[in-house]
PDB file of C-alpha atoms in Angstrom:
ATOM      1  CA  MET A   1     139.527  85.272 105.552  1.00 51.00           C
ATOM      2  CA  PHE A   2     140.231  81.558 105.479  1.00 55.00           C
ATOM      3  CA  ALA A   3     136.579  80.831 106.566  1.00 62.00           C
ATOM      4  CA  ALA A   4     135.221  82.786 103.605  1.00 59.00           C
ATOM      5  CA  THR A   5     137.472  81.081 101.111  1.00 65.00           C
ATOM      6  CA  LEU A   6     136.519  77.625 102.594  1.00 65.00           C
ATOM      7  CA  ALA A   7     132.840  78.439 102.381  1.00 64.00           C
ATOM      8  CA  ARG A   8     133.213  79.628  98.802  1.00 66.00           C
ATOM      9  CA  ARG A   9     134.961  76.399  97.820  1.00 65.00           C
ATOM     10  CA  MET A  10     132.381  74.282  99.560  1.00 65.00           C
ATOM     11  CA  ALA A  11     129.548  76.101  97.805  1.00 63.00           C
ATOM     12  CA  SER A  12     131.210  75.861  94.379  1.00 64.00           C
ATOM     13  CA  ARG A  13     130.519  72.946  92.061  1.00 57.00           C
ATOM     14  CA  ILE A  14     132.708  69.945  92.047  1.00 60.00           C
ATOM     15  CA  PRO A  15     134.397  69.969  88.602  1.00 59.00           C
ATOM     16  CA  ASN A  16     134.140  66.292  88.038  1.00 62.00           C
ATOM     17  CA  MET A  17     130.406  66.117  88.770  1.00 60.00           C
ATOM     18  CA  PRO A  18     128.062  66.645  85.790  1.00 60.00           C
ATOM     19  CA  SER A  19     125.733  69.619  86.236  1.00 62.00           C
ATOM     20  CA  LEU A  20     122.190  68.787  86.944  1.00 60.00           C
ATOM     21  CA  PRO A  21     119.642  70.000  84.379  1.00 61.00           C
ATOM     22  CA  ARG A  22     117.672  73.099  85.513  1.00 60.00           C
ATOM     23  CA  SER A  23     113.962  72.569  86.164  1.00 63.00           C
ATOM     24  CA  THR A  24     113.201  75.941  84.397  1.00 62.00           C
ATOM     25  CA  PRO A  25     115.313  77.179  81.557  1.00 58.00           C
ATOM     26  CA  LYS A  26     116.237  80.864  81.222  1.00 57.00           C
ATOM     27  CA  PRO A  27     113.741  82.684  78.936  1.00 55.00           C
ATOM     28  CA  GLU A  28     116.645  84.235  77.087  1.00 53.00           C
ATOM     29  CA  ARG A  29     117.515  80.859  75.541  1.00 57.00           C
ATOM     30  CA  TYR A  30     114.377  80.507  73.566  1.00 69.00           C
ATOM     31  CA  PHE A  31     113.229  84.088  73.253  1.00 72.00           C
ATOM     32  CA  PRO A  32     116.255  86.436  73.010  1.00 72.00           C
ATOM     33  CA  LEU A  33     115.568  89.995  73.911  1.00 73.00           C
ATOM     34  CA  LYS A  34     115.173  92.341  70.915  1.00 80.00           C
ATOM     35  CA  LYS A  35     116.421  95.450  72.654  1.00 78.00           C
ATOM     36  CA  VAL A  36     118.905  96.009  75.437  1.00 77.00           C
ATOM     37  CA  TRP A  37     117.392  97.519  78.521  1.00 75.00           C
ATOM     38  CA  PRO A  38     118.135 100.260  79.659  1.00 79.00           C
ATOM     39  CA  PRO A  39     119.062 101.849  76.491  1.00 83.00           C
ATOM     40  CA  ASP A  40     122.382 103.664  76.068  1.00 87.00           C
ATOM     41  CA  PHE A  41     121.473 107.330  75.824  1.00 87.00           C
ATOM     42  CA  SER A  42     124.940 108.237  74.838  1.00 89.00           C
ATOM     43  CA  ARG A  43     124.497 106.492  71.457  1.00 90.00           C
ATOM     44  CA  MET A  44     121.102 108.044  70.786  1.00 90.00           C
ATOM     45  CA  SER A  45     120.508 111.370  69.036  1.00 93.00           C
ATOM     46  CA  PRO A  46     118.564 113.954  71.039  1.00 93.00           C
ATOM     47  CA  GLN A  47     115.559 113.339  68.754  1.00 95.00           C
ATOM     48  CA  GLN A  48     115.663 109.610  69.480  1.00 93.00           C
ATOM     49  CA  GLN A  49     115.998 110.309  73.186  1.00 92.00           C
ATOM     50  CA  LEU A  50     113.009 112.551  73.047  1.00 93.00           C
ATOM     51  CA  ARG A  51     110.864 109.924  71.189  1.00 93.00           C
ATOM     52  CA  PHE A  52     111.986 107.316  73.700  1.00 91.00           C
ATOM     53  CA  GLU A  53     111.036 109.453  76.667  1.00 91.00           C
ATOM     54  CA  LYS A  54     107.670 110.275  75.174  1.00 93.00           C
ATOM     55  CA  ARG A  55     106.917 106.667  74.428  1.00 90.00           C
ATOM     56  CA  TYR A  56     108.035 105.538  77.832  1.00 90.00           C
ATOM     57  CA  LYS A  57     105.974 108.182  79.654  1.00 92.00           C
ATOM     58  CA  ARG A  58     102.891 107.349  77.593  1.00 92.00           C
ATOM     59  CA  ARG A  59     103.231 103.631  78.392  1.00 89.00           C
ATOM     60  CA  LEU A  60     103.849 104.347  82.107  1.00 89.00           C
ATOM     61  CA  ARG A  61     100.790 106.577  82.188  1.00 89.00           C
ATOM     62  CA  HIS A  62      98.675 104.004  80.475  1.00 89.00           C
ATOM     63  CA  ILE A  63      99.861 101.231  82.847  1.00 87.00           C
ATOM     64  CA  SER A  64      99.244 103.280  85.965  1.00 86.00           C
ATOM     65  CA  GLN A  65      95.568 104.039  85.041  1.00 88.00           C
ATOM     66  CA  ARG A  66      93.056 102.138  86.989  1.00 91.00           C
ATOM     67  CA  PRO A  67      89.514 103.007  85.516  1.00 90.00           C
ATOM     68  CA  GLY A  68      87.575 100.637  87.698  1.00 93.00           C
ATOM     69  CA  TRP A  69      89.207 101.836  90.899  1.00 92.00           C
ATOM     70  CA  ASP A  70      88.929 105.505  89.958  1.00 92.00           C
ATOM     71  CA  LYS A  71      85.256 105.124  89.192  1.00 96.00           C
ATOM     72  CA  ALA A  72      84.633 103.281  92.388  1.00 96.00           C
ATOM     73  CA  VAL A  73      86.334 105.954  94.452  1.00 96.00           C
ATOM     74  CA  GLN A  74      84.344 108.699  92.615  1.00 97.00           C
ATOM     75  CA  LEU A  75      81.033 106.959  93.184  1.00 97.00           C
ATOM     76  CA  ALA A  76      81.860 106.400  96.874  1.00 98.00           C
ATOM     77  CA  GLN A  77      82.751 110.103  97.273  1.00 98.00           C
ATOM     78  CA  PHE A  78      79.570 111.130  95.500  1.00 98.00           C
ATOM     79  CA  PHE A  79      77.306 108.950  97.504  1.00 98.00           C
ATOM     80  CA  THR A  80      78.917 109.904 100.848  1.00 98.00           C
ATOM     81  CA  ILE A  81      78.707 113.629 100.121  1.00 98.00           C
ATOM     82  CA  SER A  82      75.124 113.216  98.884  1.00 97.00           C
ATOM     83  CA  PHE A  83      74.009 111.262 101.941  1.00 97.00           C
ATOM     84  CA  VAL A  84      75.509 113.854 104.311  1.00 96.00           C
ATOM     85  CA  ILE A  85      73.770 116.801 102.506  1.00 94.00           C
ATOM     86  CA  VAL A  86      70.341 115.058 102.251  1.00 93.00           C
ATOM     87  CA  TYR A  87      70.542 113.882 105.882  1.00 92.00           C
ATOM     88  CA  SER A  88      71.541 117.247 107.277  1.00 89.00           C
ATOM     89  CA  ALA A  89      68.842 119.022 105.146  1.00 89.00           C
ATOM     90  CA  LEU A  90      65.967 116.582 105.846  1.00 87.00           C
ATOM     91  CA  PHE A  91      66.572 114.803 109.149  1.00 84.00           C
ATOM     92  CA  LEU A  92      69.271 116.330 111.208  1.00 82.00           C
ATOM     93  CA  GLU A  93      68.064 118.303 114.256  1.00 73.00           C
ATOM     94  CA  TRP A  94      69.791 121.632 114.126  1.00 72.00           C
ATOM     95  CA  ASN A  95      70.625 123.406 117.459  1.00 64.00           C
ATOM     96  CA  ASP A  96      68.402 122.321 120.341  1.00 60.00           C
ATOM     97  CA  GLY A  97      65.310 121.859 118.167  1.00 56.00           C
ATOM     98  CA  SER A  98      63.737 125.263 118.838  1.00 63.00           C
ATOM     99  CA  TYR A  99      64.612 126.682 115.473  1.00 70.00           C
ATOM    100  CA  GLN A 100      64.952 124.618 112.293  1.00 73.00           C
ATOM    101  CA  PRO A 101      66.463 126.605 109.462  1.00 80.00           C
ATOM    102  CA  LEU A 102      65.377 124.228 106.737  1.00 83.00           C
ATOM    103  CA  THR A 103      61.735 123.774 107.898  1.00 84.00           C
ATOM    104  CA  GLY A 104      60.288 125.235 104.620  1.00 87.00           C
ATOM    105  CA  PHE A 105      62.479 123.045 102.534  1.00 90.00           C
ATOM    106  CA  ARG A 106      61.611 119.948 104.579  1.00 89.00           C
ATOM    107  CA  THR A 107      57.867 120.671 104.296  1.00 89.00           C
ATOM    108  CA  TYR A 108      58.185 121.072 100.522  1.00 92.00           C
ATOM    109  CA  VAL A 109      60.146 117.787 100.084  1.00 91.00           C
ATOM    110  CA  TYR A 110      57.855 115.781 102.425  1.00 90.00           C
ATOM    111  CA  ASP A 111      54.788 117.159 100.520  1.00 91.00           C
ATOM    112  CA  LEU A 112      56.440 116.366  97.220  1.00 92.00           C
ATOM    113  CA  PHE A 113      56.703 112.628  98.230  1.00 90.00           C
ATOM    114  CA  GLY A 114      53.251 112.589  99.772  1.00 91.00           C
ATOM    115  CA  PHE A 115      54.208 112.699 103.501  1.00 88.00           C
ATOM    116  CA  LYS A 116      53.124 115.101 106.092  1.00 87.00           C
ATOM    117  CA  TYR A 117      56.164 116.865 107.759  1.00 83.00           C
ATOM    118  CA  THR A 118      55.776 117.091 111.556  1.00 79.00           C
ATOM    119  CA  PRO A 119      58.721 118.426 113.333  1.00 71.00           C
ATOM    120  CA  LEU A 120      60.119 116.224 116.119  1.00 64.00           C
ATOM    121  CA  PRO A 121      59.323 117.468 119.605  1.00 58.00           C
ATOM    122  CA  VAL A 122      62.007 119.320 121.372  1.00 50.00           C
ATOM    123  CA  LYS A 123      64.138 116.800 123.164  1.00 47.00           C
ATOM    124  CA  GLU A 124      64.203 117.303 126.875  1.00 46.00           C
ATOM    125  CA  ARG A 125      67.593 118.128 128.171  1.00 42.00           C
ATOM    126  CA  GLN A 126      69.215 115.241 130.073  1.00 47.00           C
ATOM    127  CA  LEU A 127      68.994 115.874 133.653  1.00 49.00           C
ATOM    128  CA  ASN A 128      72.208 115.912 135.633  1.00 53.00           C
ATOM    129  CA  PRO A 129      71.668 113.904 138.800  1.00 57.00           C
ATOM    130  CA  MET A 130      74.544 115.815 140.482  1.00 58.00           C
ATOM    131  CA  HIS A 131      72.947 119.179 139.987  1.00 54.00           C
ATOM    132  CA  PRO A 132      71.169 120.428 143.161  1.00 55.00           C
ATOM    133  CA  GLN A 133      67.982 121.267 141.307  1.00 53.00           C
ATOM    134  CA  ASN A 134      67.601 117.751 139.995  1.00 52.00           C
ATOM    135  CA  GLN A 135      68.440 115.760 143.100  1.00 54.00           C
ATOM    136  CA  LEU A 136      64.813 115.460 144.203  1.00 53.00           C
ATOM    137  CA  LYS A 137      63.775 113.989 140.820  1.00 50.00           C
ATOM    138  CA  PHE A 138      65.854 110.846 141.136  1.00 50.00           C
ATOM    139  CA  SER A 139      65.355 108.068 143.557  1.00 57.00           C
ATOM    140  CA  HIS A 140      68.397 106.615 145.365  1.00 54.00           C
ATOM    141  CA  PRO A 141      68.729 102.912 145.779  1.00 60.00           C
ATOM    142  CA  ASN A 142      69.599 103.267 149.456  1.00 63.00           C
ATOM    143  CA  PRO A 143      67.402 105.895 151.093  1.00 62.00           C
ATOM    144  CA  ASN A 144      69.535 105.860 154.315  1.00 68.00           C
ATOM    145  CA  LYS A 145      72.645 107.038 152.387  1.00 68.00           C
ATOM    146  CA  PRO A 146      72.629 110.667 151.282  1.00 66.00           C
ATOM    147  CA  LEU A 147      72.969 111.586 147.691  1.00 63.00           C
ATOM    148  CA  PRO A 148      76.443 112.830 146.632  1.00 66.00           C
ATOM    149  CA  GLN A 149      76.660 116.575 146.553  1.00 72.00           C
ATOM    150  CA  ALA A 150      77.466 118.412 143.387  1.00 67.00           C
ATOM    151  CA  PRO A 151      80.666 120.370 143.195  1.00 72.00           C
ATOM    152  CA  LYS A 152      80.080 124.111 143.809  1.00 73.00           C
ATOM    153  CA  GLU A 153      80.509 126.111 140.750  1.00 67.00           C
ATOM    154  CA  GLU A 154      82.194 129.452 141.012  1.00 60.00           C
TER     155      GLU A 154
END
């Protein structure tokens, strides 16, 4: 308790010392506030309260609008969705390549732009070196060492 009182006394101004001028004056000195904030709702009539709430909500809604940001987000969403749809319709290899559900559409679009649509060849399945059928197709760096055996599937 004594330490708190001592600290308070040390932090307080010395009464005989003149106060130093502030570097930045308070804005209330030169420009006094026209209205007290927050307003006292107990002194307002219900009609004044309603008007105040409407005005405050309108101003808050106006301040929170960000038209540039909203437009940028909308454009980013539009271009992302458009890219995914166009890519999946014109370039994506559906299934394993044996059946393309959009071949007719691809042919029409490619012909529209003056290109010849040739479907990509069916991609060969990646061979698993551990599978017994594929062990002969791969060369081992050390011919004296046997190839690892694939786990038996049950």
